Amino acid sequence: LTSSWTRGPKYSWFTWFVVLALLGVWSSLAVVYFDIVDYDSVIGKLTAYDTDGDGDFDVEDAKVLLGKPRRSSKKKVKPNKPTFSPTQRSVFYSYILKVSSSFSPSTPAKKKKPKLFNKFDKTIKAEIDAAEKLRKKGKVEEALRAFETLVQKYPQSPRARYGKAQAEDDMAEKMRSNDMLQRAINTYREAAELPDVTPDLLKATLKRRAERQQFLGRMRGSLATLEKLVQLFPDDISLKNDLGVAHLLLGDNKGAKKVYEEVLAVSPGNGFAKVHYGFILKSENKIAESIPYLREGLESGEPGTDDGRFYFHLGDALQRVGDNSAYDWYELGHKRGHFASVWQRSLYNVNGLKAQPWWTPKETGYTDLVKTLERNWKTIRDEALAMMDQNTGVFIPEEENLREKGEWGQYTLWQQGRKVGNACEGVPKTCSLLEKYPEATGCKRGQIKFSVMQPGTHVWPHTGPTNCRLRMHLGLVIPKQGCKIRCTNQTREWEEGKVLIFDDSFEHEVWQDADSYRLIFIVDVWHPELTQYQRQTLSPI
C-alpha cells in the first residue's frame, strides 16, 4: 500500500500502496506523520504475513505500506522499510515503489506535452490558467473557489472540472480529510464522464482517481477504474502493469498473473512485469521458475524494480536451489542501500544500533531477565509440557514456508507488546515471571512464545524484519545431539536451562536431526540501545 503525496515529472501519477504475500514478507511498519486514511478499514482486507511467523498484519503495517503522505520537502519523515521472508501463503505482497510502472522500453525519450484542453476549453484557457496559477502557488482555498466558479459557469468544461478535482485533492492534503479526498475522487469521475474529453485528460483523470481510491483503501473501486483505463487505452503497457498491482492488492494473484502474462506476451523485455511475475511465481512456490524473471527484471534497471524485496526474493530463491550467487545479489542489494549488510537483511530498522549476530547477557544489559529465565526453566518447561499433553492444538504450525521439511509448532503468549487472548491461562507461572520485564512484554517488535520442533525439520536460511530487537532462546527439552542453529557463519547448540541470545535480523538457519522433539522458549527484547522514547513510539511488528 503505498501512496505518495509527492509529484515529480519523472513519476507516473499512479503509485503503489500495498502489495502481497511476498513469499515471505513479514509484517512491520513505520510511523506516518498524519492519518488521512482509515487504516483499520484498509487492513481488514489484507492477508497476514510475517517474517518470524507471528502471522500478523496490523494498522501500523498499513501506515508504512501506504507510505508517508507528504508534499512539501519541509516535513520529511523517512519511513522504515518493510521486510519479508519466504512464504507460501499467497497474497500479501507488500512493498513501496519509489516510482510507478509508467516506464516501458518502447516509451520515447522525449515525451509530448499532454493535450488537456479540448476546443471549448481553449476558448476559456485564460480563466483556467488563472485558477491553476493560484493552485500551483499553494493558494489552495482561492484556487478551489476559482475552479468552483468556473465549473458553475462552464459545466461542460472537462479541464475546469479536472482543476476543481485537483484543488479538492490539495485541500484534502491540507485538511487531512478523508471526506474532502472522497469529494476529489467523485469530481475526477465527473470530469472523465463529460463529453469531448481529450484522451490525455481522460487518462490523467482516471489514473489520479485510481491512485486516490487506493489511498483510501477503496481497492475494488480502484481496480474498476484501472480496468476501464485499460479498455480505453489497450496499448498502454504501464496501465496494464498498474492493473496487475491492483489485482495483487486485492489478493488476486491469479488475476495479476494473467495481466503480467499479457504484458510479457506483447513486451517480453518489460522489466517491471518480469519482476512482478517472478514474484508471483515464487509466491506459488515455483522457486526455480521465478529466478530468471526476478533476475532479468532487476537487471533491467527499470523504475519500480530496484526494491529491496525483489533482491531478497531472488536471493532467497537462489539459496533454495543451492546457488551461491544469492550472496552476489544480497551484496548488490546492500550496495544499493536496501540491506545493512549481506548478512543483516532486515528492512524495518533504526540506524546506528549495535549490530552483531550473537550477544552475551552482559552485553544486552538484561542480566536479571536471563537469570530469572534460567533459574525457573523447569517451571517454564513443565507448564509447556502440560499444555502439549493436554492441548497440542495450541501449538500452531509455522505457516510462512520457512521449512524445507519437518514439523514446527509455536504457542504465542505475547505479540507486539500485548498478551495474546487467554494464552497465559494455560501457563500462569511462566507469564507471572515475565510480567516485571517490560523490555520483553512491552517489545512491540517481537513475541514471547514456545517453539516445538520435531525430528527431521530443517528451517531455510532467513532473516527477521527488524534490527530493533534481540531474540532469547531458553532451552527446555533439548536432545543430546542433532539440534543446532546457525546465525551468520557461527553455529551453536541449545542447552537445557541456558539462554542463547542472537539478533535475528541477521541470516539464521535451524536443523533438527535428533531422535526426539526439541522445545525452547523464545523471548524477544528491545535492542538495548533504543531510547525509551523510541520504544514507546516505534510501530509494532
Coordinates of C-alpha atoms in Angstrom, one line a residue:
L1 CA 0.0 0.0 0.0
T2 CA 1.9 3.0 -0.8
S3 CA 0.7 6.3 -1.6
S4 CA 2.7 9.4 -2.4
W5 CA 1.7 13.0 -1.9
T6 CA 4.8 13.8 -3.9
R7 CA 4.6 14.7 -7.5
G8 CA 7.5 14.9 -10.0
P9 CA 7.9 15.0 -13.8
K10 CA 9.6 11.6 -13.9
Y11 CA 6.9 9.9 -11.9
S12 CA 3.6 8.5 -13.1
W13 CA 0.6 9.6 -11.1
F14 CA -0.1 6.1 -10.2
T15 CA 2.0 4.8 -7.2
W16 CA 1.5 1.9 -5.0
F17 CA 0.1 1.3 -1.7
V18 CA 0.4 -2.3 -0.6
V19 CA 1.3 -5.5 -2.1
L20 CA 1.0 -9.1 -1.3
A21 CA 2.5 -12.0 0.3
L22 CA 5.9 -11.8 -0.8
L23 CA 7.0 -15.2 -0.5
G24 CA 7.6 -14.2 2.8
V25 CA 7.2 -10.7 3.8
W26 CA 6.8 -10.4 7.5
S27 CA 4.9 -7.5 8.8
S28 CA 6.1 -4.3 10.3
L29 CA 5.9 -0.5 9.8
A30 CA 6.8 2.9 10.4
V31 CA 5.2 6.0 11.9
V32 CA 3.3 8.1 9.5
Y33 CA 3.0 11.7 10.5
F34 CA -0.6 12.1 9.7
D35 CA -3.6 9.9 9.3
I36 CA -5.7 10.8 6.3
V37 CA -6.7 7.2 5.8
D38 CA -8.9 4.9 7.9
Y39 CA -6.2 2.4 8.3
D40 CA -8.4 -0.1 10.2
S41 CA -10.8 -0.4 7.3
V42 CA -7.8 -0.9 5.0
I43 CA -6.1 -3.7 6.8
G44 CA -9.3 -5.6 7.3
K45 CA -9.0 -6.5 3.6
L46 CA -5.4 -7.8 3.8
T47 CA -3.9 -11.2 4.4
A48 CA -1.4 -11.5 7.2
Y49 CA 2.3 -12.2 6.7
D50 CA 5.3 -12.2 9.0
T51 CA 8.9 -12.8 8.9
D52 CA 9.2 -14.6 12.1
G53 CA 5.9 -16.5 11.9
D54 CA 3.8 -14.3 14.1
G55 CA 1.2 -14.1 11.3
D56 CA 0.0 -10.5 12.0
F57 CA -0.7 -7.5 9.8
D58 CA -1.8 -4.5 11.7
V59 CA -2.7 -0.8 11.5
E60 CA 0.9 0.2 11.6
D61 CA 1.7 -2.1 8.8
A62 CA -0.9 -0.4 6.7
K63 CA 0.6 3.0 7.5
V64 CA 4.0 2.2 6.4
L65 CA 2.9 0.4 3.3
L66 CA 0.6 3.2 2.4
G67 CA 3.6 5.5 2.7
K68 CA 4.1 8.8 4.4
P69 CA 1.8 11.3 2.9
R70 CA 3.7 14.4 2.1
R71 CA 4.0 17.1 -0.4
S72 CA 6.5 19.6 1.0
S73 CA 10.1 18.8 1.5
K74 CA 10.0 20.8 4.7
K75 CA 8.5 17.9 6.6
K76 CA 10.3 14.8 5.8
V77 CA 9.9 11.7 7.9
K78 CA 11.6 8.8 6.4
P79 CA 9.5 5.7 6.9
N80 CA 11.0 2.4 8.0
K81 CA 11.1 -0.1 5.2
P82 CA 9.3 -3.4 5.3
T83 CA 11.0 -6.7 5.2
F84 CA 10.0 -10.2 4.1
S85 CA 10.7 -13.8 4.2
P86 CA 9.7 -16.8 2.2
T87 CA 6.1 -17.6 2.5
Q88 CA 3.7 -20.0 0.7
R89 CA 0.6 -18.1 1.7
S90 CA -0.4 -16.3 -1.4
V91 CA -1.4 -12.9 -1.4
F92 CA 0.1 -10.3 0.6
Y93 CA 2.6 -8.6 -1.4
S94 CA 4.0 -5.6 0.3
Y95 CA 6.4 -3.1 -1.0
I96 CA 6.7 0.6 -1.5
L97 CA 7.6 1.6 -5.1
K98 CA 9.6 4.7 -5.5
V99 CA 8.2 5.2 -9.0
S100 CA 5.3 3.8 -10.9
S101 CA 5.2 1.5 -13.8
S102 CA 4.9 4.2 -16.4
F103 CA 8.2 3.2 -17.9
S104 CA 8.4 0.8 -20.7
P105 CA 11.2 0.1 -23.2
S106 CA 9.1 1.5 -26.0
T107 CA 8.5 4.8 -24.3
P108 CA 10.1 7.6 -26.3
A109 CA 12.9 9.5 -24.6
K110 CA 11.1 12.8 -25.3
K111 CA 7.5 12.9 -24.3
K112 CA 5.0 15.1 -25.9
K113 CA 3.2 17.6 -23.8
P114 CA -0.2 16.2 -22.8
K115 CA -3.2 17.8 -24.5
L116 CA -5.6 18.7 -21.7
F117 CA -7.7 21.3 -23.5
N118 CA -10.5 20.5 -25.9
K119 CA -11.7 23.1 -28.4
F120 CA -14.1 24.7 -25.9
D121 CA -11.6 24.7 -23.1
K122 CA -9.1 26.6 -25.3
T123 CA -11.6 29.4 -25.6
I124 CA -11.6 29.9 -21.7
K125 CA -7.9 29.0 -21.3
A126 CA -7.0 32.3 -19.7
E127 CA -9.6 31.8 -16.9
I128 CA -8.5 28.2 -16.3
D129 CA -4.8 29.3 -16.3
A130 CA -5.5 32.0 -13.7
A131 CA -7.2 29.4 -11.4
E132 CA -4.4 26.9 -12.0
K133 CA -1.8 29.6 -11.1
L134 CA -3.4 30.0 -7.7
R135 CA -3.3 26.3 -7.2
K136 CA 0.4 26.0 -8.1
K137 CA 1.3 28.9 -5.8
G138 CA -0.3 26.9 -2.9
K139 CA -3.3 29.2 -2.5
V140 CA -5.5 26.2 -2.2
E141 CA -8.7 27.8 -0.9
E142 CA -8.6 30.5 -3.5
A143 CA -7.9 28.0 -6.3
L144 CA -10.8 25.8 -5.2
R145 CA -13.2 28.8 -5.2
A146 CA -11.9 29.8 -8.6
F147 CA -12.4 26.4 -10.1
E148 CA -15.8 26.0 -8.5
T149 CA -16.8 29.3 -10.1
L150 CA -15.6 28.0 -13.5
V151 CA -17.5 24.7 -13.1
Q152 CA -20.7 26.6 -12.3
K153 CA -20.1 29.0 -15.3
Y154 CA -18.9 26.3 -17.7
P155 CA -20.3 22.9 -16.5
Q156 CA -19.4 21.3 -19.9
S157 CA -15.7 22.1 -19.4
P158 CA -13.6 18.9 -18.6
R159 CA -10.5 20.9 -17.9
A160 CA -12.3 23.2 -15.3
R161 CA -13.8 20.1 -13.7
Y162 CA -10.4 18.4 -13.6
G163 CA -8.9 21.6 -12.0
K164 CA -11.6 21.5 -9.3
A165 CA -10.8 17.9 -8.5
Q166 CA -7.1 18.7 -8.2
A167 CA -7.9 21.7 -5.9
E168 CA -10.1 19.4 -3.8
D169 CA -7.2 16.9 -3.7
D170 CA -4.9 19.6 -2.5
M171 CA -7.4 20.7 0.1
A172 CA -7.7 17.1 1.4
E173 CA -4.0 17.1 1.9
K174 CA -4.0 20.4 3.8
M175 CA -7.0 19.5 5.9
R176 CA -6.0 15.8 6.3
S177 CA -9.6 15.0 5.5
N178 CA -11.0 11.7 4.1
D179 CA -14.2 13.4 3.2
M180 CA -12.5 16.1 1.1
L181 CA -10.4 13.4 -0.6
Q182 CA -13.6 11.5 -1.4
R183 CA -15.0 14.7 -2.9
A184 CA -12.0 14.9 -5.2
I185 CA -12.4 11.3 -6.2
N186 CA -16.0 12.0 -7.2
T187 CA -15.0 15.1 -9.1
Y188 CA -12.3 13.2 -11.0
R189 CA -15.1 10.8 -12.1
E190 CA -17.3 13.7 -13.2
A191 CA -14.5 15.1 -15.3
A192 CA -13.9 11.8 -17.0
E193 CA -17.6 11.4 -17.8
L194 CA -18.0 14.7 -19.6
P195 CA -18.3 14.7 -23.4
D196 CA -15.4 15.6 -25.6
V197 CA -12.7 14.9 -23.0
T198 CA -9.2 14.7 -24.6
P199 CA -7.5 11.3 -24.4
D200 CA -4.7 12.8 -22.4
L201 CA -7.0 14.4 -19.9
L202 CA -9.1 11.3 -19.6
K203 CA -6.1 9.2 -18.9
A204 CA -4.7 11.7 -16.3
T205 CA -8.0 12.0 -14.6
L206 CA -8.7 8.3 -14.2
K207 CA -5.2 7.4 -13.2
R208 CA -5.3 10.0 -10.4
R209 CA -8.7 8.7 -9.4
A210 CA -7.4 5.2 -9.2
E211 CA -4.5 6.3 -7.0
R212 CA -6.7 8.2 -4.6
Q213 CA -9.1 5.4 -4.4
Q214 CA -6.3 3.1 -3.4
F215 CA -5.1 5.7 -0.8
L216 CA -8.4 5.5 0.9
G217 CA -8.4 1.7 0.8
R218 CA -11.1 1.6 -2.0
M219 CA -9.2 -1.3 -3.6
R220 CA -12.1 -2.7 -5.6
G221 CA -13.1 0.7 -6.9
S222 CA -9.5 1.4 -7.9
L223 CA -9.4 -1.9 -9.8
A224 CA -12.6 -1.0 -11.7
T225 CA -11.1 2.4 -12.6
L226 CA -7.9 0.8 -13.9
E227 CA -9.9 -1.9 -15.8
K228 CA -11.7 1.0 -17.5
L229 CA -8.4 2.7 -18.3
V230 CA -7.0 -0.5 -19.9
Q231 CA -10.1 -0.9 -22.0
L232 CA -9.8 2.7 -23.2
F233 CA -6.0 2.6 -23.7
P234 CA -5.3 -1.1 -24.5
D235 CA -1.8 -0.3 -25.9
D236 CA -0.5 1.4 -22.8
I237 CA 1.7 -1.1 -21.1
S238 CA 2.1 1.0 -17.9
L239 CA -1.7 0.8 -17.3
K240 CA -1.7 -2.9 -17.6
N241 CA 1.2 -3.0 -15.1
D242 CA -0.8 -0.8 -12.8
L243 CA -3.8 -3.2 -13.2
G244 CA -1.6 -6.1 -12.2
V245 CA -0.7 -4.4 -9.0
A246 CA -4.3 -3.6 -8.3
H247 CA -5.1 -7.3 -8.5
L248 CA -2.3 -8.0 -6.1
L249 CA -3.7 -5.5 -3.7
L250 CA -6.9 -7.5 -3.5
G251 CA -5.0 -10.8 -3.0
D252 CA -5.9 -11.9 -6.5
N253 CA -2.6 -13.4 -7.6
K254 CA -4.3 -15.3 -10.3
G255 CA -5.7 -12.2 -11.9
A256 CA -2.4 -10.4 -11.5
K257 CA -0.5 -13.3 -13.1
K258 CA -2.9 -13.2 -16.1
V259 CA -2.3 -9.5 -16.6
Y260 CA 1.5 -9.8 -16.5
E261 CA 1.4 -12.7 -18.9
E262 CA -0.4 -10.5 -21.3
V263 CA 2.1 -7.7 -20.8
L264 CA 5.1 -10.1 -21.4
A265 CA 3.4 -11.5 -24.5
V266 CA 3.5 -8.1 -26.2
S267 CA 6.5 -6.6 -24.4
P268 CA 8.8 -9.6 -23.4
G269 CA 11.5 -7.3 -22.2
N270 CA 9.4 -5.3 -19.7
G271 CA 11.4 -5.4 -16.5
F272 CA 8.5 -4.2 -14.3
A273 CA 6.3 -7.0 -15.5
K274 CA 9.1 -9.6 -15.2
V275 CA 10.0 -8.8 -11.6
H276 CA 6.4 -8.9 -10.5
Y277 CA 5.7 -12.1 -12.5
G278 CA 8.7 -13.7 -10.9
F279 CA 7.4 -12.6 -7.5
I280 CA 4.1 -14.3 -8.2
L281 CA 5.8 -17.5 -9.3
K282 CA 7.8 -17.5 -6.1
S283 CA 4.6 -17.0 -4.0
E284 CA 3.3 -20.1 -5.8
N285 CA 6.4 -21.9 -4.6
K286 CA 7.7 -22.2 -8.1
I287 CA 11.1 -21.4 -6.9
A288 CA 13.3 -22.3 -9.9
E289 CA 10.8 -20.8 -12.4
S290 CA 10.8 -17.5 -10.6
I291 CA 14.5 -16.9 -10.7
P292 CA 15.0 -15.8 -14.4
Y293 CA 12.1 -13.4 -14.1
L294 CA 13.3 -11.8 -10.9
R295 CA 16.9 -11.7 -12.1
E296 CA 16.1 -10.2 -15.5
G297 CA 13.6 -7.8 -14.0
L298 CA 16.2 -6.5 -11.6
E299 CA 18.9 -6.4 -14.3
S300 CA 16.6 -4.2 -16.5
G301 CA 17.0 -1.3 -14.1
E302 CA 13.5 -0.1 -14.9
P303 CA 11.7 2.2 -12.5
G304 CA 9.9 0.1 -9.8
T305 CA 12.4 -2.8 -9.9
D306 CA 15.2 -1.5 -7.7
D307 CA 13.5 -2.6 -4.5
G308 CA 14.9 -4.5 -1.5
R309 CA 12.2 -7.0 -1.5
F310 CA 13.0 -8.2 -5.0
Y311 CA 16.7 -8.5 -4.2
F312 CA 15.6 -10.5 -1.1
H313 CA 13.3 -12.9 -3.0
L314 CA 15.8 -13.5 -5.8
G315 CA 18.5 -14.3 -3.3
D316 CA 16.2 -16.5 -1.3
A317 CA 15.1 -18.4 -4.4
L318 CA 18.7 -18.9 -5.4
Q319 CA 19.6 -20.2 -1.9
R320 CA 16.8 -22.7 -2.0
V321 CA 18.1 -24.2 -5.3
G322 CA 21.6 -24.3 -3.9
D323 CA 23.0 -21.4 -6.0
N324 CA 25.6 -19.4 -4.0
S325 CA 25.2 -16.4 -6.4
A326 CA 22.4 -15.5 -4.0
Y327 CA 25.0 -13.6 -2.0
D328 CA 26.1 -11.6 -5.0
W329 CA 22.5 -10.3 -5.2
Y330 CA 22.5 -9.7 -1.4
E331 CA 25.7 -7.8 -1.8
L332 CA 24.2 -5.7 -4.7
G333 CA 21.2 -5.1 -2.5
H334 CA 23.5 -3.9 0.2
K335 CA 25.4 -1.6 -2.1
R336 CA 22.1 -0.1 -3.4
G337 CA 21.2 0.7 0.2
H338 CA 18.5 -1.9 0.8
F339 CA 20.3 -4.0 3.3
A340 CA 22.6 -3.1 6.2
S341 CA 25.0 -5.9 5.1
V342 CA 25.0 -9.1 3.2
W343 CA 24.1 -11.0 6.4
Q344 CA 21.8 -8.4 8.0
R345 CA 18.9 -8.0 5.6
S346 CA 16.1 -6.6 7.8
L347 CA 14.2 -3.6 6.5
Y348 CA 12.4 -2.1 9.5
N349 CA 15.5 -0.6 11.0
V350 CA 16.7 2.1 13.3
N351 CA 20.1 3.4 12.1
G352 CA 23.1 3.3 14.3
L353 CA 22.2 0.4 16.6
K354 CA 25.0 -2.0 17.5
A355 CA 24.9 -4.9 15.0
Q356 CA 26.3 -8.3 15.8
P357 CA 24.8 -11.8 15.4
W358 CA 25.4 -13.2 18.9
W359 CA 25.1 -11.4 22.2
T360 CA 26.0 -12.2 25.8
P361 CA 23.6 -11.4 28.7
K362 CA 26.0 -8.8 29.9
E363 CA 26.1 -7.1 26.5
T364 CA 22.3 -6.8 26.5
G365 CA 22.1 -5.3 30.0
Y366 CA 19.1 -7.7 30.6
T367 CA 21.0 -10.0 33.0
D368 CA 18.2 -10.0 35.6
L369 CA 15.7 -11.4 32.9
V370 CA 18.2 -14.0 31.8
K371 CA 18.8 -15.1 35.4
T372 CA 15.0 -15.3 36.0
L373 CA 14.6 -17.5 32.9
E374 CA 17.4 -19.8 33.8
R375 CA 16.5 -20.2 37.5
N376 CA 12.9 -21.0 36.6
W377 CA 13.5 -23.0 33.5
K378 CA 12.0 -26.2 34.9
T379 CA 8.8 -24.4 35.9
I380 CA 8.5 -22.9 32.4
R381 CA 9.3 -26.3 30.9
D382 CA 6.7 -28.2 33.0
E383 CA 3.9 -25.7 32.1
A384 CA 4.8 -26.0 28.4
L385 CA 4.8 -29.8 28.6
A386 CA 1.4 -29.8 30.3
M387 CA 0.0 -27.7 27.5
M388 CA 1.5 -30.1 25.0
D389 CA -0.1 -33.1 26.7
Q390 CA -3.5 -31.5 27.4
N391 CA -4.0 -29.5 24.3
T392 CA -1.5 -29.8 21.5
G393 CA -3.8 -27.7 19.3
V394 CA -2.5 -24.5 21.0
F395 CA 0.8 -25.1 19.1
I396 CA 0.1 -23.5 15.7
P397 CA 2.1 -24.9 12.8
E398 CA 4.6 -22.5 11.2
E399 CA 2.9 -21.3 8.0
E400 CA 5.4 -19.0 6.5
N401 CA 7.1 -21.6 4.3
L402 CA 10.3 -21.3 6.3
R403 CA 10.7 -25.0 6.5
E404 CA 12.3 -27.1 3.8
K405 CA 10.8 -30.1 5.6
G406 CA 9.6 -31.3 9.0
E407 CA 7.1 -30.0 11.7
W408 CA 7.4 -26.9 13.7
G409 CA 4.7 -25.5 16.1
Q410 CA 4.5 -22.3 18.2
Y411 CA 2.4 -21.3 21.2
T412 CA 2.4 -17.5 21.5
L413 CA 1.9 -15.6 24.8
W414 CA 2.8 -12.0 23.8
Q415 CA 2.8 -10.5 20.4
Q416 CA 3.6 -6.9 19.5
G417 CA 3.7 -5.9 23.2
R418 CA 0.3 -7.4 24.1
K419 CA -0.9 -10.6 25.6
V420 CA -2.5 -13.0 23.1
G421 CA -6.0 -13.8 24.2
N422 CA -6.2 -16.1 27.1
A423 CA -2.9 -17.9 26.3
C424 CA -1.4 -17.1 29.7
E425 CA -4.2 -19.0 31.4
G426 CA -2.5 -22.2 30.3
V427 CA 0.9 -21.2 31.6
P428 CA 0.2 -18.8 34.5
K429 CA 3.5 -19.2 36.3
T430 CA 5.5 -18.5 33.2
C431 CA 3.6 -15.4 32.4
S432 CA 3.9 -14.2 36.0
L433 CA 7.6 -14.5 35.9
L434 CA 7.7 -12.3 32.8
E435 CA 5.3 -9.5 33.9
K436 CA 8.1 -7.4 35.6
Y437 CA 10.2 -7.3 32.4
P438 CA 8.8 -4.6 30.1
E439 CA 11.9 -5.0 27.8
A440 CA 10.2 -8.3 26.8
T441 CA 6.4 -7.9 27.4
G442 CA 6.5 -4.4 26.0
C443 CA 8.6 -5.2 23.0
K444 CA 6.2 -4.2 20.2
R445 CA 8.5 -5.6 17.6
G446 CA 8.7 -9.1 18.9
Q447 CA 6.9 -12.1 20.5
I448 CA 7.2 -14.3 23.5
K449 CA 6.4 -17.9 22.6
F450 CA 7.1 -21.6 23.0
S451 CA 8.6 -23.4 20.0
V452 CA 8.5 -27.1 19.5
M453 CA 10.3 -28.7 16.6
Q454 CA 10.0 -32.4 15.6
P455 CA 12.9 -34.6 14.3
G456 CA 13.7 -34.2 10.6
T457 CA 13.0 -30.5 10.4
H458 CA 15.1 -28.0 8.5
V459 CA 14.4 -24.3 8.5
W460 CA 15.7 -22.4 5.5
P461 CA 18.1 -19.5 6.0
H462 CA 16.1 -16.4 6.7
T463 CA 16.1 -13.0 8.4
G464 CA 13.8 -11.3 10.8
P465 CA 12.1 -8.0 9.9
T466 CA 13.8 -5.5 12.2
N467 CA 17.1 -4.7 13.9
C468 CA 15.2 -3.3 16.9
R469 CA 15.0 -6.5 18.9
L470 CA 17.2 -9.3 20.1
R471 CA 15.9 -12.9 20.5
M472 CA 16.5 -15.0 23.6
H473 CA 16.2 -18.8 23.3
L474 CA 15.8 -20.7 26.6
G475 CA 16.4 -24.5 26.2
L476 CA 13.6 -26.6 27.8
V477 CA 13.8 -30.0 26.2
I478 CA 17.0 -30.5 24.1
P479 CA 18.1 -33.8 22.7
K480 CA 21.7 -34.7 23.3
Q481 CA 22.6 -34.5 19.6
G482 CA 21.3 -33.2 16.3
C483 CA 19.9 -29.8 17.1
K484 CA 21.7 -26.7 16.1
I485 CA 21.2 -23.1 15.0
R486 CA 23.5 -21.0 12.7
C487 CA 23.5 -17.2 12.7
T488 CA 25.8 -15.8 10.0
N489 CA 28.8 -18.1 9.9
Q490 CA 28.6 -19.2 13.6
T491 CA 26.7 -22.4 14.6
R492 CA 25.7 -23.1 18.2
E493 CA 23.6 -25.6 20.1
W494 CA 20.9 -25.2 22.8
E495 CA 21.4 -26.4 26.4
E496 CA 18.6 -27.1 28.8
G497 CA 18.2 -24.3 31.3
K498 CA 20.5 -22.0 29.4
V499 CA 19.7 -18.9 27.3
L500 CA 21.2 -18.2 23.8
I501 CA 20.9 -14.6 22.6
F502 CA 21.1 -13.6 18.9
D503 CA 20.0 -10.8 16.6
D504 CA 17.5 -12.4 14.2
S505 CA 17.8 -9.6 11.7
F506 CA 21.0 -11.5 10.6
E507 CA 20.6 -14.6 8.5
H508 CA 20.0 -17.7 10.6
E509 CA 19.1 -21.4 9.9
V510 CA 18.0 -24.3 12.1
W511 CA 18.5 -28.1 11.9
Q512 CA 16.6 -30.7 14.0
D513 CA 18.1 -34.1 13.2
A514 CA 17.7 -35.6 16.7
D515 CA 15.5 -38.6 17.6
S516 CA 13.0 -36.7 19.6
Y517 CA 11.4 -33.2 19.7
R518 CA 13.1 -30.0 20.7
L519 CA 11.3 -27.5 22.9
I520 CA 12.5 -24.0 23.6
F521 CA 11.1 -20.7 25.0
I522 CA 11.6 -17.6 22.8
V523 CA 11.6 -14.2 24.4
D524 CA 12.2 -11.1 22.2
V525 CA 13.5 -8.0 23.9
W526 CA 14.1 -4.4 22.7
H527 CA 17.6 -3.7 21.4
P528 CA 19.3 -2.2 24.5
E529 CA 20.4 0.9 22.6
L530 CA 16.9 2.1 21.8
T531 CA 15.8 5.0 23.9
Q532 CA 12.6 4.9 26.0
Y533 CA 11.0 7.3 23.5
Q534 CA 11.8 5.0 20.6
R535 CA 10.4 2.0 22.5
Q536 CA 7.2 4.0 23.0
T537 CA 6.8 5.3 19.5
L538 CA 8.2 2.6 17.2
S539 CA 5.4 0.9 15.3
P540 CA 4.6 -2.7 16.1
I541 CA 5.8 -5.7 14.2

